[in-house]
Tab-separated table of C-alpha atoms in Angstrom:
chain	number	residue	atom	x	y	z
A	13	UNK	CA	-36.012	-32.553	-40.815
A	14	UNK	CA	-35.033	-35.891	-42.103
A	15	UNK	CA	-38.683	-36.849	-41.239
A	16	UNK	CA	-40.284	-34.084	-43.680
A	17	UNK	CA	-37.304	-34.941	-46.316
A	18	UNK	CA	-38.865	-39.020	-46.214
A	19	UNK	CA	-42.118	-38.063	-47.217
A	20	UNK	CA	-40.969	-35.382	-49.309
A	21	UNK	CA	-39.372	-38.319	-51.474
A	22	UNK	CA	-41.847	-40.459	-51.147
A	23	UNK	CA	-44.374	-38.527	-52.333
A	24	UNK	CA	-42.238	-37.749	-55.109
A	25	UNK	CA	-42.242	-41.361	-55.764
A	26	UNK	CA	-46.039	-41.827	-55.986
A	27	UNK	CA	-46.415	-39.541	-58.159
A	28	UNK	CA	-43.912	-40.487	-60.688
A	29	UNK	CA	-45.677	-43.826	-60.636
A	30	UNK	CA	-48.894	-41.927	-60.710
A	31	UNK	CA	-47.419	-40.333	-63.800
A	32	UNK	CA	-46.306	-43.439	-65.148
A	33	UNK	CA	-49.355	-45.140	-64.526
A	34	UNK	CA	-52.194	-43.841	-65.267
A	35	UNK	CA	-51.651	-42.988	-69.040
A	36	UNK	CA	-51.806	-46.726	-69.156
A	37	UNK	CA	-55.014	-47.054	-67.240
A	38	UNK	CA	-57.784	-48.024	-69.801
A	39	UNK	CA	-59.841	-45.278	-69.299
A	40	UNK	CA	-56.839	-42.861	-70.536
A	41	UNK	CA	-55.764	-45.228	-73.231
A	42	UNK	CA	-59.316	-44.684	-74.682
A	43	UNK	CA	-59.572	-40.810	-73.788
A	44	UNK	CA	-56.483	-40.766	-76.339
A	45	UNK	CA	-58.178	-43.169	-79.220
A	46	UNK	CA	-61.314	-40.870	-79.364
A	47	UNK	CA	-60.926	-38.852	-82.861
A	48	UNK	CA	-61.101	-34.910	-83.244
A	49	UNK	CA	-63.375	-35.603	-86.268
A	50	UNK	CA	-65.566	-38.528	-87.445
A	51	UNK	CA	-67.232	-38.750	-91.156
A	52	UNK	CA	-70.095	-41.165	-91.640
A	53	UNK	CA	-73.005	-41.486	-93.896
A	54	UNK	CA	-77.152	-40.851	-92.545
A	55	UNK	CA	-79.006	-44.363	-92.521
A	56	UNK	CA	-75.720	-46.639	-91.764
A	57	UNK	CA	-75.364	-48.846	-89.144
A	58	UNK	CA	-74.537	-47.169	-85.810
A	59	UNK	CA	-71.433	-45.489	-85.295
A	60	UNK	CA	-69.439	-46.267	-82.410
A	61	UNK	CA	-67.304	-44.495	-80.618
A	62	UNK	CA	-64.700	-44.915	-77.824
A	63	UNK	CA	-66.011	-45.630	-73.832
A	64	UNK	CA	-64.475	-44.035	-70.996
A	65	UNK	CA	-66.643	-45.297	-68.729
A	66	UNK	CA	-69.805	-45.229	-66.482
A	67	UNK	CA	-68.882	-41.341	-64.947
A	68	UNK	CA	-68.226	-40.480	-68.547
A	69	UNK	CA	-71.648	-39.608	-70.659
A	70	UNK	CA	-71.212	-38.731	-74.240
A	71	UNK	CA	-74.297	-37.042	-76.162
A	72	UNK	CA	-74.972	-34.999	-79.442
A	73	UNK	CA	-74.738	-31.249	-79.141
A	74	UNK	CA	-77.208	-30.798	-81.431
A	75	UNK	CA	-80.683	-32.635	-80.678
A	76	UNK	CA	-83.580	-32.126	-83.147
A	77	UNK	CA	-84.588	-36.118	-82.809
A	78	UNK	CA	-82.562	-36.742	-85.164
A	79	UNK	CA	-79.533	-38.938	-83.473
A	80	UNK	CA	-80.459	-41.679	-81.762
A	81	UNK	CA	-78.121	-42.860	-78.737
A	82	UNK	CA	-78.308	-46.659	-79.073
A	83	UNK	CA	-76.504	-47.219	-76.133
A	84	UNK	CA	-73.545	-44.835	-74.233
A	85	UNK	CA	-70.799	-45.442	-77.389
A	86	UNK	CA	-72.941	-45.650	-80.167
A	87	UNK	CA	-74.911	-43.100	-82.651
A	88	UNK	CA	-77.160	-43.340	-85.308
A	89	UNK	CA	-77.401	-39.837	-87.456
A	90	UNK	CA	-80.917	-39.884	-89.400
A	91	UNK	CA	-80.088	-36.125	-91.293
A	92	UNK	CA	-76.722	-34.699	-92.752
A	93	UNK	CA	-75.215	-32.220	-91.416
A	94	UNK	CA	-72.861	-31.535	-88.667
A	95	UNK	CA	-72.929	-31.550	-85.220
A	96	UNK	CA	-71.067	-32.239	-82.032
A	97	UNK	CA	-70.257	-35.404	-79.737
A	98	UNK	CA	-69.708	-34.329	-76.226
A	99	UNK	CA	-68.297	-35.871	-73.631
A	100	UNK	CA	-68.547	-35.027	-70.036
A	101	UNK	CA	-68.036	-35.048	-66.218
A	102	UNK	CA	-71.197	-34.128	-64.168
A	103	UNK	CA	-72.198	-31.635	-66.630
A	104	UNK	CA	-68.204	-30.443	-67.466
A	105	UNK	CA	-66.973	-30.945	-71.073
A	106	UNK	CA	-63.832	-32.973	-71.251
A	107	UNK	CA	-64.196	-33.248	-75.213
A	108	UNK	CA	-65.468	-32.523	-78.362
A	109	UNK	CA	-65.718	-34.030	-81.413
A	110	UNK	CA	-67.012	-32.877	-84.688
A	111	UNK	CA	-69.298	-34.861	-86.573
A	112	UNK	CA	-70.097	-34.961	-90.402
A	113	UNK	CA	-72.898	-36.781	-91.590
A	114	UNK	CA	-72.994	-37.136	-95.004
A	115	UNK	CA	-76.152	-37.385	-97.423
A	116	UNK	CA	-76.221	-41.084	-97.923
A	117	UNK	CA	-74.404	-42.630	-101.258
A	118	UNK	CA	-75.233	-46.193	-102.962
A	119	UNK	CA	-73.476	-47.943	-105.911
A	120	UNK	CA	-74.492	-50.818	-107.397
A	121	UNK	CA	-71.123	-53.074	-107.191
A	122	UNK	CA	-69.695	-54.568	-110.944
A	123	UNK	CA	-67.228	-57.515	-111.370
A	124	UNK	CA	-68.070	-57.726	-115.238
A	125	UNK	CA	-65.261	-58.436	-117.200
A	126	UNK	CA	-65.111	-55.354	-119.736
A	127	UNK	CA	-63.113	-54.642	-123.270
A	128	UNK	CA	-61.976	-51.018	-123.438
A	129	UNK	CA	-60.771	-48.674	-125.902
A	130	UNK	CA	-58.946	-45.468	-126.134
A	131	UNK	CA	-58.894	-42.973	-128.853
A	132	UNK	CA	-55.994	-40.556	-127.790
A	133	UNK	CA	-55.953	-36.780	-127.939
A	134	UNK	CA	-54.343	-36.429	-131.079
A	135	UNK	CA	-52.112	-39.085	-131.525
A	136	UNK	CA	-48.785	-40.256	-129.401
A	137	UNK	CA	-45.680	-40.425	-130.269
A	138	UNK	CA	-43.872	-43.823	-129.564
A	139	UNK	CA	-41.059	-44.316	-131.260
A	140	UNK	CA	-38.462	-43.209	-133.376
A	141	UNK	CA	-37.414	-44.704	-136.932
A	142	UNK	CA	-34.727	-43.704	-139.688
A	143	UNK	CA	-35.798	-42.506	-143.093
A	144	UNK	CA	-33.737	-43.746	-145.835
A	145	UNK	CA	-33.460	-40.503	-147.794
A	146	UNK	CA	-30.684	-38.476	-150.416
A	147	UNK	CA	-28.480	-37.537	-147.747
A	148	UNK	CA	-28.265	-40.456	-145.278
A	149	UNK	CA	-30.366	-42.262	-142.849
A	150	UNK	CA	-31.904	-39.392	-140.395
A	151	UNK	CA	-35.210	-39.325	-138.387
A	152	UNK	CA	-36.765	-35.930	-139.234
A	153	UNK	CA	-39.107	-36.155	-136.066
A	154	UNK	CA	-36.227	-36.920	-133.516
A	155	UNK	CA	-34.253	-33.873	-136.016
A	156	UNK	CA	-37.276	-31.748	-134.489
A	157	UNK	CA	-36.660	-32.398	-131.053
A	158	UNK	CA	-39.955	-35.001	-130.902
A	159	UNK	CA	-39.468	-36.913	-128.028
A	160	UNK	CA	-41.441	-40.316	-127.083
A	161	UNK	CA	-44.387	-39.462	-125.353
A	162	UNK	CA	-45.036	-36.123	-126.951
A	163	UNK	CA	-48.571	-35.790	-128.385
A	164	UNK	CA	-48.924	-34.381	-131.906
A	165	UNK	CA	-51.664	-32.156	-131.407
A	166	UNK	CA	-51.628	-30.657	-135.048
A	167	UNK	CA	-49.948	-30.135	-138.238
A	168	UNK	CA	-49.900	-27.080	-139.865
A	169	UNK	CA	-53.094	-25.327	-138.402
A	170	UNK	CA	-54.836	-28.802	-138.965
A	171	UNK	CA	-56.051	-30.806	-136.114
A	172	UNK	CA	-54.702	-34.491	-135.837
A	173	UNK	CA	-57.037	-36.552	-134.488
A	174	UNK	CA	-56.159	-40.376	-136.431
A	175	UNK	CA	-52.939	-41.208	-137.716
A	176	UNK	CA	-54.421	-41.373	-140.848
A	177	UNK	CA	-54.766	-37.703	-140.646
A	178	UNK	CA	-51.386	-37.298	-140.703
A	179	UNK	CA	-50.163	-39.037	-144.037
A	180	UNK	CA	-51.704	-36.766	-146.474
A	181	UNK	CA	-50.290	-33.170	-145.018
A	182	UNK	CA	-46.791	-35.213	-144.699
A	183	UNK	CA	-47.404	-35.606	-148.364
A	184	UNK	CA	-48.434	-32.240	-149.591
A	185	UNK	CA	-45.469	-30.673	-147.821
A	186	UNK	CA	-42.769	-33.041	-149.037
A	187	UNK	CA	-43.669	-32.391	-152.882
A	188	UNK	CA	-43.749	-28.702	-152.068
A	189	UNK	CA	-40.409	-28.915	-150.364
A	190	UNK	CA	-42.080	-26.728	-147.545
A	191	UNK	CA	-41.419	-27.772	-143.339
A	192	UNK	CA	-44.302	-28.584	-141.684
A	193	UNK	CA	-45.311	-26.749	-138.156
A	194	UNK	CA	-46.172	-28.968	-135.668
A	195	UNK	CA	-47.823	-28.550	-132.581
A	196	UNK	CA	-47.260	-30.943	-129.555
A	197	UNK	CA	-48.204	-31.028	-126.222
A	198	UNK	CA	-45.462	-32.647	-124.004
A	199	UNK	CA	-46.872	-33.015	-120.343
A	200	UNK	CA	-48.685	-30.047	-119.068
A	201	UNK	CA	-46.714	-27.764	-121.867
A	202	UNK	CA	-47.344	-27.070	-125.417
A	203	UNK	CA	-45.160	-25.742	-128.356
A	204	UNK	CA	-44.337	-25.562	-131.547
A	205	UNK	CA	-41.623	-27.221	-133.966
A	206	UNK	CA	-40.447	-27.142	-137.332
A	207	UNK	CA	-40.327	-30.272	-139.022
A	208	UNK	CA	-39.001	-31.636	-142.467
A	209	UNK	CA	-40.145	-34.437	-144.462
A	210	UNK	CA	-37.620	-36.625	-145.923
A	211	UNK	CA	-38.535	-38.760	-148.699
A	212	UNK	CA	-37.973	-42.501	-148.342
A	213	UNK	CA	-35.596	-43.442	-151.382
A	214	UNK	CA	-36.883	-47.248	-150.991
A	215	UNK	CA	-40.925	-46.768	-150.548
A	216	UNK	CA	-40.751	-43.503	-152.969
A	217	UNK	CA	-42.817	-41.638	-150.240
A	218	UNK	CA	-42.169	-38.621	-147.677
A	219	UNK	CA	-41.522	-39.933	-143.856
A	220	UNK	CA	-41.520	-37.816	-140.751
A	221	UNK	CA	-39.138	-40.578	-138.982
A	222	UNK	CA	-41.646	-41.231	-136.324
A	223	UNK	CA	-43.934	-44.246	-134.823
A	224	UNK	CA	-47.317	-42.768	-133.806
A	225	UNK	CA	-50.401	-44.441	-131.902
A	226	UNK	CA	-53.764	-42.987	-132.086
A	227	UNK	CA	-55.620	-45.897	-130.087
A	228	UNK	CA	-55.326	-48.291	-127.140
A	229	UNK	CA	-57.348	-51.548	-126.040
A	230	UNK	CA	-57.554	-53.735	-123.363
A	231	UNK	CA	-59.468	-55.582	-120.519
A	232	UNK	CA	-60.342	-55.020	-117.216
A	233	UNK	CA	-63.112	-55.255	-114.928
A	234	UNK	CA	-66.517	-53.099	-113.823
A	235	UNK	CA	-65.763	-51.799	-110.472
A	236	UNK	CA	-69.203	-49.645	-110.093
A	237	UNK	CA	-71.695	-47.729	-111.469
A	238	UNK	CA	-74.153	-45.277	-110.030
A	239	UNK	CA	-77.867	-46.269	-110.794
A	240	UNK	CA	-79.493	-42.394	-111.235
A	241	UNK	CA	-76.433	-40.725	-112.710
A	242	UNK	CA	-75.633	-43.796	-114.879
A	243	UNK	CA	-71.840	-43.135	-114.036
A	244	UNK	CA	-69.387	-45.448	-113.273
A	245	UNK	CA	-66.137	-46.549	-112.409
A	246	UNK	CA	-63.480	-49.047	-113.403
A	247	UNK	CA	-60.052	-50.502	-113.497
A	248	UNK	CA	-58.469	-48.835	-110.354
A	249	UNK	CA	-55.934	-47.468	-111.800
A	250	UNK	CA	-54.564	-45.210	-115.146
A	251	UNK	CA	-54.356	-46.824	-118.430
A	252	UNK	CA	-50.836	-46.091	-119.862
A	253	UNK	CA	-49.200	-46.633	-123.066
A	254	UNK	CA	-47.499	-49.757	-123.696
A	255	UNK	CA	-44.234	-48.295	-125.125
A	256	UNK	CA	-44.271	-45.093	-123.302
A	257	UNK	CA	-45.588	-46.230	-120.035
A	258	UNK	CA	-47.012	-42.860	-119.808
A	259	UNK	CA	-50.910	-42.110	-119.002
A	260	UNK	CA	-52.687	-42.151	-122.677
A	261	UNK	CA	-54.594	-39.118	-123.267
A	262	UNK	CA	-57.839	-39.551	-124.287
A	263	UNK	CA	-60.195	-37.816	-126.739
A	264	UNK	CA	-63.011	-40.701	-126.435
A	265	UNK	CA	-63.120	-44.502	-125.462
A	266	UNK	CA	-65.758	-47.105	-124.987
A	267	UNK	CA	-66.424	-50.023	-123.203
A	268	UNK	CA	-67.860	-52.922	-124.254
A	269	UNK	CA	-68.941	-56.653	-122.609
A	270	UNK	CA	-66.395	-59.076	-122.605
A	271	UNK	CA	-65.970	-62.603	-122.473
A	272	UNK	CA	-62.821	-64.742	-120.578
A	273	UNK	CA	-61.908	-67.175	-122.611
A	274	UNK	CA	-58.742	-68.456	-120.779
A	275	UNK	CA	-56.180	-67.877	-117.995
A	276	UNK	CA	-52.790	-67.693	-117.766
A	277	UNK	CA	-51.767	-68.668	-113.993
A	278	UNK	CA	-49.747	-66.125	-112.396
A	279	UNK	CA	-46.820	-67.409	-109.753
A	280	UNK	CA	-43.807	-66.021	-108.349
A	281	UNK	CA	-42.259	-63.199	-111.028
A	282	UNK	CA	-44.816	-63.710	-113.310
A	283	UNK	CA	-47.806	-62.110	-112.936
A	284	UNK	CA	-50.865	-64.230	-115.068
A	285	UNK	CA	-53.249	-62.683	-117.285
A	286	UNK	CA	-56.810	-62.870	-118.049
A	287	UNK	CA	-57.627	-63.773	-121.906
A	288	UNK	CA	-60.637	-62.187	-123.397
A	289	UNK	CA	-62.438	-61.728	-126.351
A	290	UNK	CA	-64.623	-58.451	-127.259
A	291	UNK	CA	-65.865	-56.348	-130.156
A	292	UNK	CA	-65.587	-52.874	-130.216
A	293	UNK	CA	-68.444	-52.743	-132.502
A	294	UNK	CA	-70.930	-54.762	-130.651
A	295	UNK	CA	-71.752	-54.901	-127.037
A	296	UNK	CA	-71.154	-51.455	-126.044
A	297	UNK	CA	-72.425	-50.551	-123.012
A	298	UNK	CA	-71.026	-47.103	-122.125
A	299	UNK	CA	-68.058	-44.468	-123.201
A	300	UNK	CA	-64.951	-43.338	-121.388
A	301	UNK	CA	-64.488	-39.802	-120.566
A	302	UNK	CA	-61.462	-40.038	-118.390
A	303	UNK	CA	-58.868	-41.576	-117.460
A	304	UNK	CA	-56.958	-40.987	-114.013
A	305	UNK	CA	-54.546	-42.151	-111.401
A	306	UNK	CA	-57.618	-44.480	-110.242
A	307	UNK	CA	-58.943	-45.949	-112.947
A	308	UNK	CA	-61.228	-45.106	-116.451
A	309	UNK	CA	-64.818	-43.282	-115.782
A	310	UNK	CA	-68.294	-42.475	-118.290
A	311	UNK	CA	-71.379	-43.115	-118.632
A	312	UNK	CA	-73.311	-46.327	-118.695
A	313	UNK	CA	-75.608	-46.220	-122.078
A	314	UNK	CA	-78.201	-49.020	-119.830
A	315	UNK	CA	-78.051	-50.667	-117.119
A	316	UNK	CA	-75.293	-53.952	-115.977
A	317	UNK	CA	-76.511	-56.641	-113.651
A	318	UNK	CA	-73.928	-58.962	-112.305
A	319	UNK	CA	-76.621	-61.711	-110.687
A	320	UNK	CA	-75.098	-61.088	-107.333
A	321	UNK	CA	-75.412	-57.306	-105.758
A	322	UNK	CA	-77.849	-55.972	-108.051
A	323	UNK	CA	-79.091	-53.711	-106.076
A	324	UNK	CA	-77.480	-50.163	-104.729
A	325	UNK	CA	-75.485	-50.650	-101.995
A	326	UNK	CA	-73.291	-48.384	-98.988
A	327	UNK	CA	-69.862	-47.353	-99.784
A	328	UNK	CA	-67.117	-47.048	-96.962
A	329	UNK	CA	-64.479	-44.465	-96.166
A	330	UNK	CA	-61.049	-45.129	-96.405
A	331	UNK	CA	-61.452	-44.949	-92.167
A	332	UNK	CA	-64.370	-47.493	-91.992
A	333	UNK	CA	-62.270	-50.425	-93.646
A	334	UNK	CA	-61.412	-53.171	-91.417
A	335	UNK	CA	-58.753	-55.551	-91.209
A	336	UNK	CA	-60.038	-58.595	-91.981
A	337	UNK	CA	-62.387	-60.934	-94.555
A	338	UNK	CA	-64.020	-59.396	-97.362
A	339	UNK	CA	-65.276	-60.195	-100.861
A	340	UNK	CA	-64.390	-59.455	-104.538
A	341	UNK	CA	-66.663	-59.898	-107.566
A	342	UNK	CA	-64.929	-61.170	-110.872
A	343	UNK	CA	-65.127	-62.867	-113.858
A	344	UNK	CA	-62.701	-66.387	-114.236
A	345	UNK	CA	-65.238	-67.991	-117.219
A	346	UNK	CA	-66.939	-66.620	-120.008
A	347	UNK	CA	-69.165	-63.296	-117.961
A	348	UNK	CA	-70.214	-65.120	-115.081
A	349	UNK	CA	-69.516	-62.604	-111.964
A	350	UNK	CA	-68.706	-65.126	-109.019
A	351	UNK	CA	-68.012	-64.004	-105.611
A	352	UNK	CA	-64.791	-65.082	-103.624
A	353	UNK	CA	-63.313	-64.740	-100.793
A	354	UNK	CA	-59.874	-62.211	-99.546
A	355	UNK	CA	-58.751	-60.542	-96.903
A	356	UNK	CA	-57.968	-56.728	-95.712
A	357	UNK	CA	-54.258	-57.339	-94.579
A	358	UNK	CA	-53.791	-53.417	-94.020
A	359	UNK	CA	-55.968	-50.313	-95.041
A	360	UNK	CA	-54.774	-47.055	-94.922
A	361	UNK	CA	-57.136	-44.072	-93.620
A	362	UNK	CA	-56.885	-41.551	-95.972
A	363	UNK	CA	-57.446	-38.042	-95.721
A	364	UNK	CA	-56.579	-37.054	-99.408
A	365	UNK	CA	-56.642	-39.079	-102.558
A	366	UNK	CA	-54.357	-41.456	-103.392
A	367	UNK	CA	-53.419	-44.982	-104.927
A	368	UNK	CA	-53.001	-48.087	-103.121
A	369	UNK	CA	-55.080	-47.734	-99.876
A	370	UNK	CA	-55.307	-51.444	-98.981
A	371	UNK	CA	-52.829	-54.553	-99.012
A	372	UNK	CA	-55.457	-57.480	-100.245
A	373	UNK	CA	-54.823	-61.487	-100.528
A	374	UNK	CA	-56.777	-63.784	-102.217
A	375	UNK	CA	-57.933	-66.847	-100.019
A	376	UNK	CA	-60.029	-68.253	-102.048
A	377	UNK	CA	-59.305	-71.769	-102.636
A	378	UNK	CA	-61.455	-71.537	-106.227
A	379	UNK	CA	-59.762	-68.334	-107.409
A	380	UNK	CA	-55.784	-69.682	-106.103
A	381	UNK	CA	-56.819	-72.634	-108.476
A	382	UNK	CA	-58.005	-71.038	-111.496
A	383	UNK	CA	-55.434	-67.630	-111.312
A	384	UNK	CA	-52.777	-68.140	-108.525
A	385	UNK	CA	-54.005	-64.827	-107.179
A	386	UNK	CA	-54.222	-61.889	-108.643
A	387	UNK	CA	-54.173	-61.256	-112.853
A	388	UNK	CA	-54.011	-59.096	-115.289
A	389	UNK	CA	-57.660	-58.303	-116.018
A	390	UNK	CA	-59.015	-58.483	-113.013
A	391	UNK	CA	-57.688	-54.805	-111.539
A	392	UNK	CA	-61.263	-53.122	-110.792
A	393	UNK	CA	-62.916	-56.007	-109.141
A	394	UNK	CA	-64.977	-54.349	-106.851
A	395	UNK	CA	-63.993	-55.131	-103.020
A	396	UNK	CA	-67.032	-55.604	-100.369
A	397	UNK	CA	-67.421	-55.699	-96.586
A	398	UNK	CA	-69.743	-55.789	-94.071
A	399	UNK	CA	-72.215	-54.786	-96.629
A	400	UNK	CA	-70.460	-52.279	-97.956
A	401	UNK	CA	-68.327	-51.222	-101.034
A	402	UNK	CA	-65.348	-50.521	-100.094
A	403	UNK	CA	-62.932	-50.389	-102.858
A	404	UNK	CA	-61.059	-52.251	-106.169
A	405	UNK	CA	-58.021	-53.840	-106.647
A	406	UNK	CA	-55.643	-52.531	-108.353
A	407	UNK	CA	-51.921	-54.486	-108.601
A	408	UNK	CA	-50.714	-57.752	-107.819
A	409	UNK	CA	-47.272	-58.242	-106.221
A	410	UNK	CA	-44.830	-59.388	-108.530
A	411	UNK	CA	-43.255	-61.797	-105.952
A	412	UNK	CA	-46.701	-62.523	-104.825
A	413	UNK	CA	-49.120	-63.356	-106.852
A	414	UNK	CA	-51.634	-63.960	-103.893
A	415	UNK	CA	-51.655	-60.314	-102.895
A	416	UNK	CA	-51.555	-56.945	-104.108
A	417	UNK	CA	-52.839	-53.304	-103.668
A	418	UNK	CA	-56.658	-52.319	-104.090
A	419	UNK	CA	-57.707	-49.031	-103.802
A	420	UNK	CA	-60.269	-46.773	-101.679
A	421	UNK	CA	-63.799	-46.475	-103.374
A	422	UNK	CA	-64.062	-42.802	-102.559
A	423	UNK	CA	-61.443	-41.466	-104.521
A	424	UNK	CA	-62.779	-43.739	-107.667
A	425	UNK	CA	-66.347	-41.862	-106.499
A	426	UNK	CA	-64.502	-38.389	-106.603
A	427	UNK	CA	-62.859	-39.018	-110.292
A	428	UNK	CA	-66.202	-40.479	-111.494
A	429	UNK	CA	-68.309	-37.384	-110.741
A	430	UNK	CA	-70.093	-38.628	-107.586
A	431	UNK	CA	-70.101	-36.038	-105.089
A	432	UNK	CA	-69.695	-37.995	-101.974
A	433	UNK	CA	-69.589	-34.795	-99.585
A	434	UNK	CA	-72.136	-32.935	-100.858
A	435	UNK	CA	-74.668	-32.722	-97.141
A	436	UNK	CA	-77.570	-30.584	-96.321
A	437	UNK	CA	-76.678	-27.566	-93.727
A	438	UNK	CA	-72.686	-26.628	-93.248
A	439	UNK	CA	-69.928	-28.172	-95.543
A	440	UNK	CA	-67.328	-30.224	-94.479
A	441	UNK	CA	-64.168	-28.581	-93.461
């Protein structure tokens, strides 16, 4: 009895350390890496995908000489689509994988340092002011519950478009003692106020007590543009009112070349700025039709060269960056587009869109020299690796100017128009 009770426990013991064991055996360690699902582009460089082995033989479900096996972990996919990666025991499945192949997608990269202006739907309101008037100091707008931020949309049945729309109407309705109706969109909501002018006692004119905006410029940088569509992408991220802080609206925009003329060196605190000089009325080279959490988009009225990658190129997926070196494109003098060197400290795979996919740093001994890192200016610099755009950047780190966020290139594709997962056969799921 206390024979049988010995190997009782000791087989009890080997296989607890079986137990323990063998998850760590590599074999199982890379049974557990291999994904449910794998997205990659037709005509890229192979795809490969995790070994378990010489027993272990992994092939395409579907075969129309289409996929090539290069070796036992890596595929080639010729034709969109989707399809199946099997892998199996002497004929038994042990697991599946879905593949989606998507239609291949090229961009031609940027790194041209751009000026950019915003015409606002209607026009924004940023600030209030008091009106000097018979019965006091009083701001009539802030009277009609105008907040900062709000959006005049119109003025008694009138559309408001400029601020110099506005002026005349304010006018009319003082000298006919008569409140004005006011329409303003506040958010994703729209309603209607009453408001009265007051006239100023000092200026001898009717004031509405508020500070309004009706355009916004800047600088930034070309992060792509799409050669047969003409549309492109820049910035990386949402243009937002300087007072307000809040995403400006737009009606139009345009973008135009533009030349550095100077930097301000950005170090710990203080992030540095790029200082440019542009004409809105010359040099335009495409409008702006939106502007989003990642950056501004249009059309392209010709084509931009940047004497480095002009021709298309690959994009990546937010899953096909690496850790590691990689290249931006910018502008430090006048428009010459120079490459320099970074690196990939993190990248998020992501399966939705959203800001602030990668952690970058500039190691560039040229670019630490002329900016300290990363300026204002240069958000949109177009990120590239392996051959492959991957991405912008986006925001330095205040406390370090050498590194900030940059964001995935397929979500600036997605906001610019570019249908990325558009395949032949099934749709992605």
């Amino acid at each position: 009895m206390k024979h049988i009770n010995k190997i009782r426990i000791i087989t009890g013991v080997l296989l607890l350390l079986g137990l323990l064991i063998v998850p760590f055996t590599p074999p199982i360690q890379n049974y557990f890496t291999i994904p449910n699902k794998i997205i990659t582009f037709q005509n890229q460089f192979p795809h490969n995908v995790p070994n378990l082995g010489k027993a272990v033989q992994v092939h395409a479900s579907v075969n129309d000489n289409n996929d090539e096996a290069i070796n036992a972990s890596s595929f080639a996919f010729s034709e969109p689509g989707d399809r199946q990666l099997v892998y199996s025991v002497a004929g038994i499945p042990i697991k599946k994988v879905d593949v989606s192949v998507l239609k291949d997608v090229k961009v031609i990269p940027g790194g041209q340092s751009i000026g950019v202006q915003l015409q606002t739907l209607g026009v924004l309101v940023v600030g209030h002011h008091l009106v000097n008037g018979e019965n006091g100091q009083m701001s009539p707008g802030e009277e009609a519950e105008i907040k900062v931020g709000d959006v005049i949309m119109e003025i008694d049945g009138q559309k408001i478009e400029e601020m110099k729309d506005v002026k005349p109407i304010v006018e009319e309705a003082g000298k006919a003692s008569k409140p004005l109706e006011v329409k303003v969109k506040r958010g994703k909501e729209t309603f209607t106020t009453e408001l009265n002018p007051v006239k100023d006692k000092k200026e001898n004119e009717y004031r509405i007590g508020l500070y309004i905006r009706d355009s916004a410029a800047g600088i930034g940088t070309m992060t792509f543009f799409e050669p047969k569509s003409k549309k492109y992408g820049a910035l990386g991220h949402v243009i937002s009112d300087m007072d307000t802080k809040k995403p400006i609206e737009i009606h139009d925009g345009t973008i135009v070349r533009s030349s550095v003329t100077s930097i301000q060196k950005g170090n710990n605190g203080t992030p540095g700025e790029k200082q440019a000089k542009f004409s809105i009325k010359e040099n335009r080279i495409g409008t702006i039709t939106k502007n989003s959490p990642f950056g501004i988009f249009g059309k392209l009225d010709q084509s931009i060269e940047n004497g480095k990658y002009d021709k298309p190129m690959p994009i990546a997926l937010s899953h096909e960056v690496k850790e590691g070196p990689a290249k931006i494109l910018t502008v430090i003098d006048d428009e010459k587009v120079e490459e320099f060197d970074v690196e990939i400290v993190s990248s998020v795979p992501q399966k939705s869109p959203a800001t602030k996919g990668m952690v970058i740093q500039i190691t560039d001994p040229k670019l630490l020299e002329a900016t300290g890192g990363i300026v204002q200016g240069m958000s949109g610099s177009p990120i590239i690796q392996n051959g492959k755009v991957i991405g912008a950047v986006t925001h330095v780190f205040v406390n370090d100017p050498t590194s900030g966020y940059g964001v995935h290139i397929e979500w600036m594709l997605q906001d610019a128009g570019v249908d990325i997962y558009k395949k032949e056969g099934k749709k992605a799921s």
